[in-house]
């Protein structure tokens, strides 16, 4: 596997680096629509356009090849060029920027590796999907932590309920006495729920704890699968989120809160994205079209479509 160099420069380094226009990178006279590098065309719409390639390179640095090769061949001009000005121009495999670097003082290999040995980074729509899926995965991590904590609390409560029950009922009696006895205190809200918890059977509490723990494990599995970009995780997340809509809609028949409405909107957006953008259940061509789009946006053809022409004296 060929090593890909990530270049990250500080603001001071960029300010001291002279900007030299590479003579070998003259743009074509006519650029085919839809194949220009990211960030070249300014949007005229009020809606911002996210260039995920630029975001990725801004966060992790450029993906460069050939920084350790001794010689540059004519067939390497897709991603590496040496125009004879003392610099080598390396093409970022993610964002299509060309970075000038000096040849290595101590080369690690003679030539650039074959294409079959190079693992290309994600670009285009697949890169966008990675960011969106990982955002959903972070949401699932929050669910996993919250549900896991609740499950631990339930099991600890079962173990310590006998010790806590006397204190709870003494506090409840004191509150009732201060408010004029049982008639002056109806026990609403959290007090009512605590009273139900202390009065519930241990078997019922165990079932509640197991349900919370199981749901936490499910959310954790979703988070791991989505973070790794697994197709099965997309289906699992869709089914689990769709089932979660049932209690959420039922909750809205009672008291409506901002939190409930926001959670419903987020889950509906997740379902819509997975169903339409990720083509689940055969929608819009299904997995076959998804794989073709992935290959079109991230494979070598994607780099070929934005290949800059060589200078006449280099052709």
mmCIF file of C-alpha atoms in Angstrom:
data_model
loop_
_atom_site.group_PDB
_atom_site.id
_atom_site.type_symbol
_atom_site.label_atom_id
_atom_site.label_comp_id
_atom_site.label_asym_id
_atom_site.label_seq_id
_atom_site.Cartn_x
_atom_site.Cartn_y
_atom_site.Cartn_z
ATOM 1 C CA UNK A 1 0.000 0.000 0.000
ATOM 2 C CA UNK A 2 1.422 3.363 -1.006
ATOM 3 C CA UNK A 3 1.889 5.961 1.688
ATOM 4 C CA UNK A 4 -0.132 9.140 1.170
ATOM 5 C CA UNK A 5 1.397 12.281 2.638
ATOM 6 C CA UNK A 6 -0.883 14.716 4.419
ATOM 7 C CA UNK A 7 0.338 18.298 4.192
ATOM 8 C CA UNK A 8 -0.883 20.766 6.835
ATOM 9 C CA UNK A 9 0.618 24.268 6.753
ATOM 10 C CA UNK A 10 0.186 26.978 9.349
ATOM 11 C CA UNK A 11 -0.897 30.512 8.461
ATOM 12 C CA UNK A 12 2.660 31.816 8.898
ATOM 13 C CA UNK A 13 4.069 29.135 6.619
ATOM 14 C CA UNK A 14 1.518 29.925 3.959
ATOM 15 C CA UNK A 15 2.296 33.631 4.192
ATOM 16 C CA UNK A 16 6.028 32.992 3.632
ATOM 17 C CA UNK A 17 5.517 30.585 0.740
ATOM 18 C CA UNK A 18 5.703 32.298 -2.678
ATOM 19 C CA UNK A 19 2.754 31.612 -4.932
ATOM 20 C CA UNK A 20 3.991 30.324 -8.276
ATOM 21 C CA UNK A 21 1.635 29.475 -11.098
ATOM 22 C CA UNK A 22 2.606 26.023 -12.430
ATOM 23 C CA UNK A 23 3.209 26.283 -16.172
ATOM 24 C CA UNK A 24 2.031 22.708 -16.642
ATOM 25 C CA UNK A 25 -1.361 23.425 -15.131
ATOM 26 C CA UNK A 26 -2.882 25.753 -17.676
ATOM 27 C CA UNK A 27 -6.662 25.277 -17.507
ATOM 28 C CA UNK A 28 -8.445 23.918 -20.553
ATOM 29 C CA UNK A 29 -10.036 26.367 -22.935
ATOM 30 C CA UNK A 30 -13.445 24.848 -22.359
ATOM 31 C CA UNK A 31 -14.234 23.221 -19.025
ATOM 32 C CA UNK A 32 -16.949 20.560 -19.220
ATOM 33 C CA UNK A 33 -19.852 21.345 -16.896
ATOM 34 C CA UNK A 34 -19.918 19.546 -13.578
ATOM 35 C CA UNK A 35 -16.256 18.474 -13.508
ATOM 36 C CA UNK A 36 -14.490 21.576 -12.174
ATOM 37 C CA UNK A 37 -12.510 21.173 -8.939
ATOM 38 C CA UNK A 38 -14.324 22.009 -5.683
ATOM 39 C CA UNK A 39 -14.370 25.648 -4.657
ATOM 40 C CA UNK A 40 -13.640 27.076 -8.115
ATOM 41 C CA UNK A 41 -17.145 28.230 -9.039
ATOM 42 C CA UNK A 42 -18.774 30.776 -6.709
ATOM 43 C CA UNK A 43 -22.382 30.015 -5.882
ATOM 44 C CA UNK A 44 -25.005 32.627 -6.704
ATOM 45 C CA UNK A 45 -27.672 31.030 -4.540
ATOM 46 C CA UNK A 46 -28.588 32.178 -1.048
ATOM 47 C CA UNK A 47 -28.109 28.609 0.090
ATOM 48 C CA UNK A 48 -24.456 27.826 0.974
ATOM 49 C CA UNK A 49 -22.752 25.025 -0.926
ATOM 50 C CA UNK A 50 -20.503 22.855 1.195
ATOM 51 C CA UNK A 51 -17.344 21.625 -0.504
ATOM 52 C CA UNK A 52 -16.632 18.596 1.624
ATOM 53 C CA UNK A 53 -13.287 17.990 -0.080
ATOM 54 C CA UNK A 54 -12.044 21.377 1.104
ATOM 55 C CA UNK A 55 -13.439 20.722 4.583
ATOM 56 C CA UNK A 56 -11.608 17.390 4.710
ATOM 57 C CA UNK A 57 -8.297 18.876 3.576
ATOM 58 C CA UNK A 58 -8.733 21.779 5.978
ATOM 59 C CA UNK A 59 -9.182 19.363 8.865
ATOM 60 C CA UNK A 60 -6.722 16.620 7.932
ATOM 61 C CA UNK A 61 -4.383 18.093 5.334
ATOM 62 C CA UNK A 62 -3.903 17.340 1.634
ATOM 63 C CA UNK A 63 -3.622 13.783 0.326
ATOM 64 C CA UNK A 64 -0.420 13.763 -1.767
ATOM 65 C CA UNK A 65 1.427 10.979 -3.559
ATOM 66 C CA UNK A 66 4.983 10.745 -4.839
ATOM 67 C CA UNK A 67 6.643 12.892 -2.197
ATOM 68 C CA UNK A 68 9.256 10.160 -1.725
ATOM 69 C CA UNK A 69 9.933 9.070 -5.338
ATOM 70 C CA UNK A 70 13.254 9.609 -7.096
ATOM 71 C CA UNK A 71 11.930 9.973 -10.657
ATOM 72 C CA UNK A 72 8.752 11.291 -12.252
ATOM 73 C CA UNK A 73 7.513 9.531 -15.395
ATOM 74 C CA UNK A 74 5.259 10.973 -18.125
ATOM 75 C CA UNK A 75 2.474 8.566 -17.123
ATOM 76 C CA UNK A 76 2.460 10.088 -13.614
ATOM 77 C CA UNK A 77 1.172 13.461 -14.852
ATOM 78 C CA UNK A 78 -2.350 12.791 -13.575
ATOM 79 C CA UNK A 79 -1.202 13.356 -9.984
ATOM 80 C CA UNK A 80 2.491 14.305 -10.171
ATOM 81 C CA UNK A 81 4.366 16.638 -12.540
ATOM 82 C CA UNK A 82 7.887 17.989 -12.776
ATOM 83 C CA UNK A 83 7.931 20.931 -15.235
ATOM 84 C CA UNK A 84 11.672 21.567 -14.849
ATOM 85 C CA UNK A 85 11.561 24.635 -12.583
ATOM 86 C CA UNK A 86 13.129 22.822 -9.628
ATOM 87 C CA UNK A 87 9.770 21.965 -8.088
ATOM 88 C CA UNK A 88 7.426 19.047 -8.293
ATOM 89 C CA UNK A 89 3.697 19.656 -8.419
ATOM 90 C CA UNK A 90 1.647 17.161 -6.436
ATOM 91 C CA UNK A 91 -2.101 16.886 -6.949
ATOM 92 C CA UNK A 92 -4.240 16.429 -3.864
ATOM 93 C CA UNK A 93 -6.262 13.287 -4.411
ATOM 94 C CA UNK A 94 -9.167 14.753 -2.456
ATOM 95 C CA UNK A 95 -9.617 18.432 -3.375
ATOM 96 C CA UNK A 96 -7.613 18.643 -6.679
ATOM 97 C CA UNK A 97 -5.282 21.367 -5.398
ATOM 98 C CA UNK A 98 -1.733 21.288 -6.821
ATOM 99 C CA UNK A 99 0.983 21.717 -4.197
ATOM 100 C CA UNK A 100 4.606 22.653 -5.164
ATOM 101 C CA UNK A 101 7.278 20.760 -3.229
ATOM 102 C CA UNK A 102 10.990 20.262 -3.678
ATOM 103 C CA UNK A 103 12.147 16.787 -4.734
ATOM 104 C CA UNK A 104 13.057 14.552 -1.776
ATOM 105 C CA UNK A 105 16.666 14.638 -0.612
ATOM 106 C CA UNK A 106 16.518 10.934 0.227
ATOM 107 C CA UNK A 107 13.918 9.171 -1.966
ATOM 108 C CA UNK A 108 12.187 6.145 -0.529
ATOM 109 C CA UNK A 109 11.370 4.518 -3.855
ATOM 110 C CA UNK A 110 12.266 4.874 -7.519
ATOM 111 C CA UNK A 111 8.853 5.478 -9.100
ATOM 112 C CA UNK A 112 5.260 6.181 -8.175
ATOM 113 C CA UNK A 113 3.310 3.064 -7.284
ATOM 114 C CA UNK A 114 0.853 1.474 -9.694
ATOM 115 C CA UNK A 115 -2.773 2.503 -9.452
ATOM 116 C CA UNK A 116 -3.751 -0.903 -8.091
ATOM 117 C CA UNK A 117 -1.562 -0.230 -5.033
ATOM 118 C CA UNK A 118 -3.043 3.206 -4.291
ATOM 119 C CA UNK A 119 -6.059 3.658 -2.016
ATOM 120 C CA UNK A 120 -7.883 6.809 -3.084
ATOM 121 C CA UNK A 121 -9.615 9.023 -0.498
ATOM 122 C CA UNK A 122 -13.326 9.720 -0.680
ATOM 123 C CA UNK A 123 -14.528 12.619 -2.819
ATOM 124 C CA UNK A 124 -17.818 14.115 -3.920
ATOM 125 C CA UNK A 125 -21.077 12.572 -2.761
ATOM 126 C CA UNK A 126 -19.477 9.616 -0.916
ATOM 127 C CA UNK A 127 -17.443 12.078 1.155
ATOM 128 C CA UNK A 128 -20.586 14.064 1.924
ATOM 129 C CA UNK A 129 -22.309 10.852 2.989
ATOM 130 C CA UNK A 130 -19.433 10.045 5.342
ATOM 131 C CA UNK A 131 -19.826 13.385 7.108
ATOM 132 C CA UNK A 132 -23.612 13.031 7.376
ATOM 133 C CA UNK A 133 -23.455 9.416 8.566
ATOM 134 C CA UNK A 134 -20.871 10.298 11.192
ATOM 135 C CA UNK A 135 -23.040 13.172 12.366
ATOM 136 C CA UNK A 136 -25.897 10.692 12.831
ATOM 137 C CA UNK A 137 -23.441 8.348 14.561
ATOM 138 C CA UNK A 138 -22.568 11.083 17.082
ATOM 139 C CA UNK A 139 -26.276 11.508 17.789
ATOM 140 C CA UNK A 140 -26.483 7.775 18.434
ATOM 141 C CA UNK A 141 -23.490 7.975 20.769
ATOM 142 C CA UNK A 142 -25.367 10.547 22.866
ATOM 143 C CA UNK A 143 -28.363 8.194 22.980
ATOM 144 C CA UNK A 144 -26.096 5.293 23.945
ATOM 145 C CA UNK A 145 -24.556 7.209 26.843
ATOM 146 C CA UNK A 146 -27.883 8.545 28.113
ATOM 147 C CA UNK A 147 -29.710 5.210 27.906
ATOM 148 C CA UNK A 148 -26.761 3.351 29.376
ATOM 149 C CA UNK A 149 -26.651 5.751 32.306
ATOM 150 C CA UNK A 150 -30.391 5.317 32.876
ATOM 151 C CA UNK A 151 -30.038 1.540 32.831
ATOM 152 C CA UNK A 152 -27.271 1.722 35.450
ATOM 153 C CA UNK A 153 -29.428 4.009 37.606
ATOM 154 C CA UNK A 154 -32.366 1.587 37.410
ATOM 155 C CA UNK A 155 -30.246 -1.417 38.435
ATOM 156 C CA UNK A 156 -28.632 0.540 41.271
ATOM 157 C CA UNK A 157 -32.071 1.668 42.382
ATOM 158 C CA UNK A 158 -33.273 -1.944 42.502
ATOM 159 C CA UNK A 159 -30.313 -2.890 44.675
ATOM 160 C CA UNK A 160 -30.727 0.070 47.057
ATOM 161 C CA UNK A 161 -34.504 0.551 46.969
ATOM 162 C CA UNK A 162 -35.075 -0.876 50.444
ATOM 163 C CA UNK A 163 -32.537 1.502 51.938
ATOM 164 C CA UNK A 164 -33.883 4.517 50.074
ATOM 165 C CA UNK A 165 -37.609 3.839 50.528
ATOM 166 C CA UNK A 166 -37.803 4.852 54.210
ATOM 167 C CA UNK A 167 -36.031 8.155 53.532
ATOM 168 C CA UNK A 168 -38.231 8.842 50.504
ATOM 169 C CA UNK A 169 -41.510 8.304 52.349
ATOM 170 C CA UNK A 170 -40.353 10.418 55.313
ATOM 171 C CA UNK A 171 -39.568 13.283 52.940
ATOM 172 C CA UNK A 172 -42.898 12.785 51.185
ATOM 173 C CA UNK A 173 -44.777 12.915 54.509
ATOM 174 C CA UNK A 174 -42.924 16.094 55.489
ATOM 175 C CA UNK A 175 -43.869 17.754 52.193
ATOM 176 C CA UNK A 176 -47.481 16.686 52.565
ATOM 177 C CA UNK A 177 -47.611 17.992 56.124
ATOM 178 C CA UNK A 178 -46.212 21.343 55.099
ATOM 179 C CA UNK A 179 -48.857 21.625 52.388
ATOM 180 C CA UNK A 180 -51.821 20.667 54.569
ATOM 181 C CA UNK A 181 -51.761 16.879 54.430
ATOM 182 C CA UNK A 182 -52.599 14.529 51.557
ATOM 183 C CA UNK A 183 -55.394 16.782 50.340
ATOM 184 C CA UNK A 184 -53.009 19.705 50.007
ATOM 185 C CA UNK A 185 -50.490 17.748 47.960
ATOM 186 C CA UNK A 186 -51.547 15.652 45.005
ATOM 187 C CA UNK A 187 -48.090 14.336 44.197
ATOM 188 C CA UNK A 188 -47.620 15.402 40.601
ATOM 189 C CA UNK A 189 -44.564 15.441 38.365
ATOM 190 C CA UNK A 190 -41.355 13.783 39.526
ATOM 191 C CA UNK A 191 -42.748 13.017 42.992
ATOM 192 C CA UNK A 192 -45.502 10.953 41.427
ATOM 193 C CA UNK A 193 -43.018 9.072 39.244
ATOM 194 C CA UNK A 194 -40.741 8.385 42.223
ATOM 195 C CA UNK A 195 -43.713 7.111 44.188
ATOM 196 C CA UNK A 196 -44.533 4.756 41.332
ATOM 197 C CA UNK A 197 -40.917 3.587 41.168
ATOM 198 C CA UNK A 198 -40.785 2.749 44.859
ATOM 199 C CA UNK A 199 -44.141 0.961 44.636
ATOM 200 C CA UNK A 200 -43.256 -1.008 41.479
ATOM 201 C CA UNK A 201 -42.349 -4.683 41.572
ATOM 202 C CA UNK A 202 -38.694 -5.616 41.276
ATOM 203 C CA UNK A 203 -39.485 -7.746 38.216
ATOM 204 C CA UNK A 204 -40.989 -4.708 36.490
ATOM 205 C CA UNK A 205 -37.944 -2.585 37.282
ATOM 206 C CA UNK A 206 -35.641 -5.328 35.984
ATOM 207 C CA UNK A 207 -37.574 -5.352 32.708
ATOM 208 C CA UNK A 208 -37.276 -1.572 32.456
ATOM 209 C CA UNK A 209 -33.530 -1.752 33.131
ATOM 210 C CA UNK A 210 -33.037 -4.533 30.573
ATOM 211 C CA UNK A 211 -35.050 -2.617 27.967
ATOM 212 C CA UNK A 212 -32.933 0.501 28.523
ATOM 213 C CA UNK A 213 -29.711 -1.501 28.373
ATOM 214 C CA UNK A 214 -30.807 -3.288 25.194
ATOM 215 C CA UNK A 215 -31.786 -0.031 23.540
ATOM 216 C CA UNK A 216 -28.427 1.476 24.558
ATOM 217 C CA UNK A 217 -26.581 -1.460 22.969
ATOM 218 C CA UNK A 218 -28.646 -1.023 19.793
ATOM 219 C CA UNK A 219 -27.732 2.676 19.617
ATOM 220 C CA UNK A 220 -24.083 1.827 20.188
ATOM 221 C CA UNK A 221 -24.091 -0.730 17.367
ATOM 222 C CA UNK A 222 -25.728 1.823 15.080
ATOM 223 C CA UNK A 223 -23.104 4.427 15.982
ATOM 224 C CA UNK A 224 -20.170 2.087 15.239
ATOM 225 C CA UNK A 225 -21.656 0.874 11.945
ATOM 226 C CA UNK A 226 -22.524 4.364 10.733
ATOM 227 C CA UNK A 227 -19.107 5.730 11.691
ATOM 228 C CA UNK A 228 -17.490 2.981 9.600
ATOM 229 C CA UNK A 229 -19.926 3.590 6.727
ATOM 230 C CA UNK A 230 -21.458 0.105 6.744
ATOM 231 C CA UNK A 231 -24.526 -0.505 4.611
ATOM 232 C CA UNK A 232 -26.162 -2.772 7.212
ATOM 233 C CA UNK A 233 -25.942 0.030 9.755
ATOM 234 C CA UNK A 234 -27.970 2.294 7.463
ATOM 235 C CA UNK A 235 -30.774 -0.284 7.337
ATOM 236 C CA UNK A 236 -30.568 -0.908 11.087
ATOM 237 C CA UNK A 237 -30.738 2.824 11.814
ATOM 238 C CA UNK A 238 -33.675 3.293 9.471
ATOM 239 C CA UNK A 239 -35.723 0.485 11.058
ATOM 240 C CA UNK A 240 -34.879 1.495 14.635
ATOM 241 C CA UNK A 241 -35.638 5.162 13.979
ATOM 242 C CA UNK A 242 -38.909 4.335 12.225
ATOM 243 C CA UNK A 243 -40.045 2.237 15.199
ATOM 244 C CA UNK A 244 -39.085 5.049 17.542
ATOM 245 C CA UNK A 245 -41.538 7.357 15.756
ATOM 246 C CA UNK A 246 -44.482 5.450 17.245
ATOM 247 C CA UNK A 247 -43.873 6.463 20.891
ATOM 248 C CA UNK A 248 -42.737 9.927 19.797
ATOM 249 C CA UNK A 249 -45.993 10.589 17.962
ATOM 250 C CA UNK A 250 -47.938 9.200 20.914
ATOM 251 C CA UNK A 251 -46.113 11.579 23.257
ATOM 252 C CA UNK A 252 -47.182 14.519 21.086
ATOM 253 C CA UNK A 253 -50.841 13.631 21.671
ATOM 254 C CA UNK A 254 -50.309 14.756 25.258
ATOM 255 C CA UNK A 255 -48.113 17.651 26.239
ATOM 256 C CA UNK A 256 -46.192 19.216 23.337
ATOM 257 C CA UNK A 257 -42.715 20.519 24.142
ATOM 258 C CA UNK A 258 -39.898 21.992 22.076
ATOM 259 C CA UNK A 259 -37.691 18.994 22.885
ATOM 260 C CA UNK A 260 -40.267 16.491 21.625
ATOM 261 C CA UNK A 261 -40.866 18.427 18.407
ATOM 262 C CA UNK A 262 -37.121 18.832 17.790
ATOM 263 C CA UNK A 263 -36.483 15.116 18.336
ATOM 264 C CA UNK A 264 -39.269 14.256 15.900
ATOM 265 C CA UNK A 265 -37.882 16.609 13.239
ATOM 266 C CA UNK A 266 -34.380 15.163 13.594
ATOM 267 C CA UNK A 267 -35.626 11.581 13.273
ATOM 268 C CA UNK A 268 -37.761 12.442 10.239
ATOM 269 C CA UNK A 269 -34.739 14.091 8.601
ATOM 270 C CA UNK A 270 -32.622 10.991 9.311
ATOM 271 C CA UNK A 271 -35.269 8.737 7.771
ATOM 272 C CA UNK A 272 -35.610 10.931 4.683
ATOM 273 C CA UNK A 273 -31.840 11.085 4.180
ATOM 274 C CA UNK A 274 -31.325 7.334 4.543
ATOM 275 C CA UNK A 275 -34.278 6.462 2.337
ATOM 276 C CA UNK A 276 -33.646 8.860 -0.541
ATOM 277 C CA UNK A 277 -29.986 9.890 -0.448
ATOM 278 C CA UNK A 278 -28.696 6.418 0.481
ATOM 279 C CA UNK A 279 -31.255 4.609 -1.735
ATOM 280 C CA UNK A 280 -32.395 2.060 0.837
ATOM 281 C CA UNK A 281 -34.822 -0.742 -0.047
ATOM 282 C CA UNK A 282 -34.072 -0.388 -3.763
ATOM 283 C CA UNK A 283 -35.294 3.213 -3.969
ATOM 284 C CA UNK A 284 -33.767 5.255 -6.815
ATOM 285 C CA UNK A 285 -31.847 2.243 -8.096
ATOM 286 C CA UNK A 286 -30.821 0.868 -4.704
ATOM 287 C CA UNK A 287 -27.379 -0.384 -3.786
ATOM 288 C CA UNK A 288 -26.300 -0.919 -7.392
ATOM 289 C CA UNK A 289 -26.695 2.752 -8.292
ATOM 290 C CA UNK A 290 -25.157 3.722 -4.947
ATOM 291 C CA UNK A 291 -22.051 1.650 -5.749
ATOM 292 C CA UNK A 292 -21.839 3.136 -9.254
ATOM 293 C CA UNK A 293 -22.062 6.675 -7.857
ATOM 294 C CA UNK A 294 -19.369 5.828 -5.325
ATOM 295 C CA UNK A 295 -17.053 4.566 -8.064
ATOM 296 C CA UNK A 296 -17.813 7.534 -10.316
ATOM 297 C CA UNK A 297 -17.028 10.125 -7.638
ATOM 298 C CA UNK A 298 -14.055 8.505 -5.919
ATOM 299 C CA UNK A 299 -12.319 6.286 -8.476
ATOM 300 C CA UNK A 300 -9.623 7.111 -10.977
ATOM 301 C CA UNK A 301 -12.218 8.259 -13.569
ATOM 302 C CA UNK A 302 -13.096 11.130 -11.204
ATOM 303 C CA UNK A 303 -9.461 12.273 -11.311
ATOM 304 C CA UNK A 304 -9.285 11.791 -15.067
ATOM 305 C CA UNK A 305 -12.308 14.049 -15.629
ATOM 306 C CA UNK A 306 -10.515 16.994 -13.989
ATOM 307 C CA UNK A 307 -7.046 16.307 -15.414
ATOM 308 C CA UNK A 308 -5.368 19.604 -16.383
ATOM 309 C CA UNK A 309 -3.803 19.593 -19.888
ATOM 310 C CA UNK A 310 -0.042 19.474 -20.267
ATOM 311 C CA UNK A 311 1.915 22.284 -21.865
ATOM 312 C CA UNK A 312 2.484 21.927 -25.598
ATOM 313 C CA UNK A 313 6.227 21.381 -25.065
ATOM 314 C CA UNK A 314 5.474 18.567 -22.598
ATOM 315 C CA UNK A 315 3.016 16.637 -24.760
#
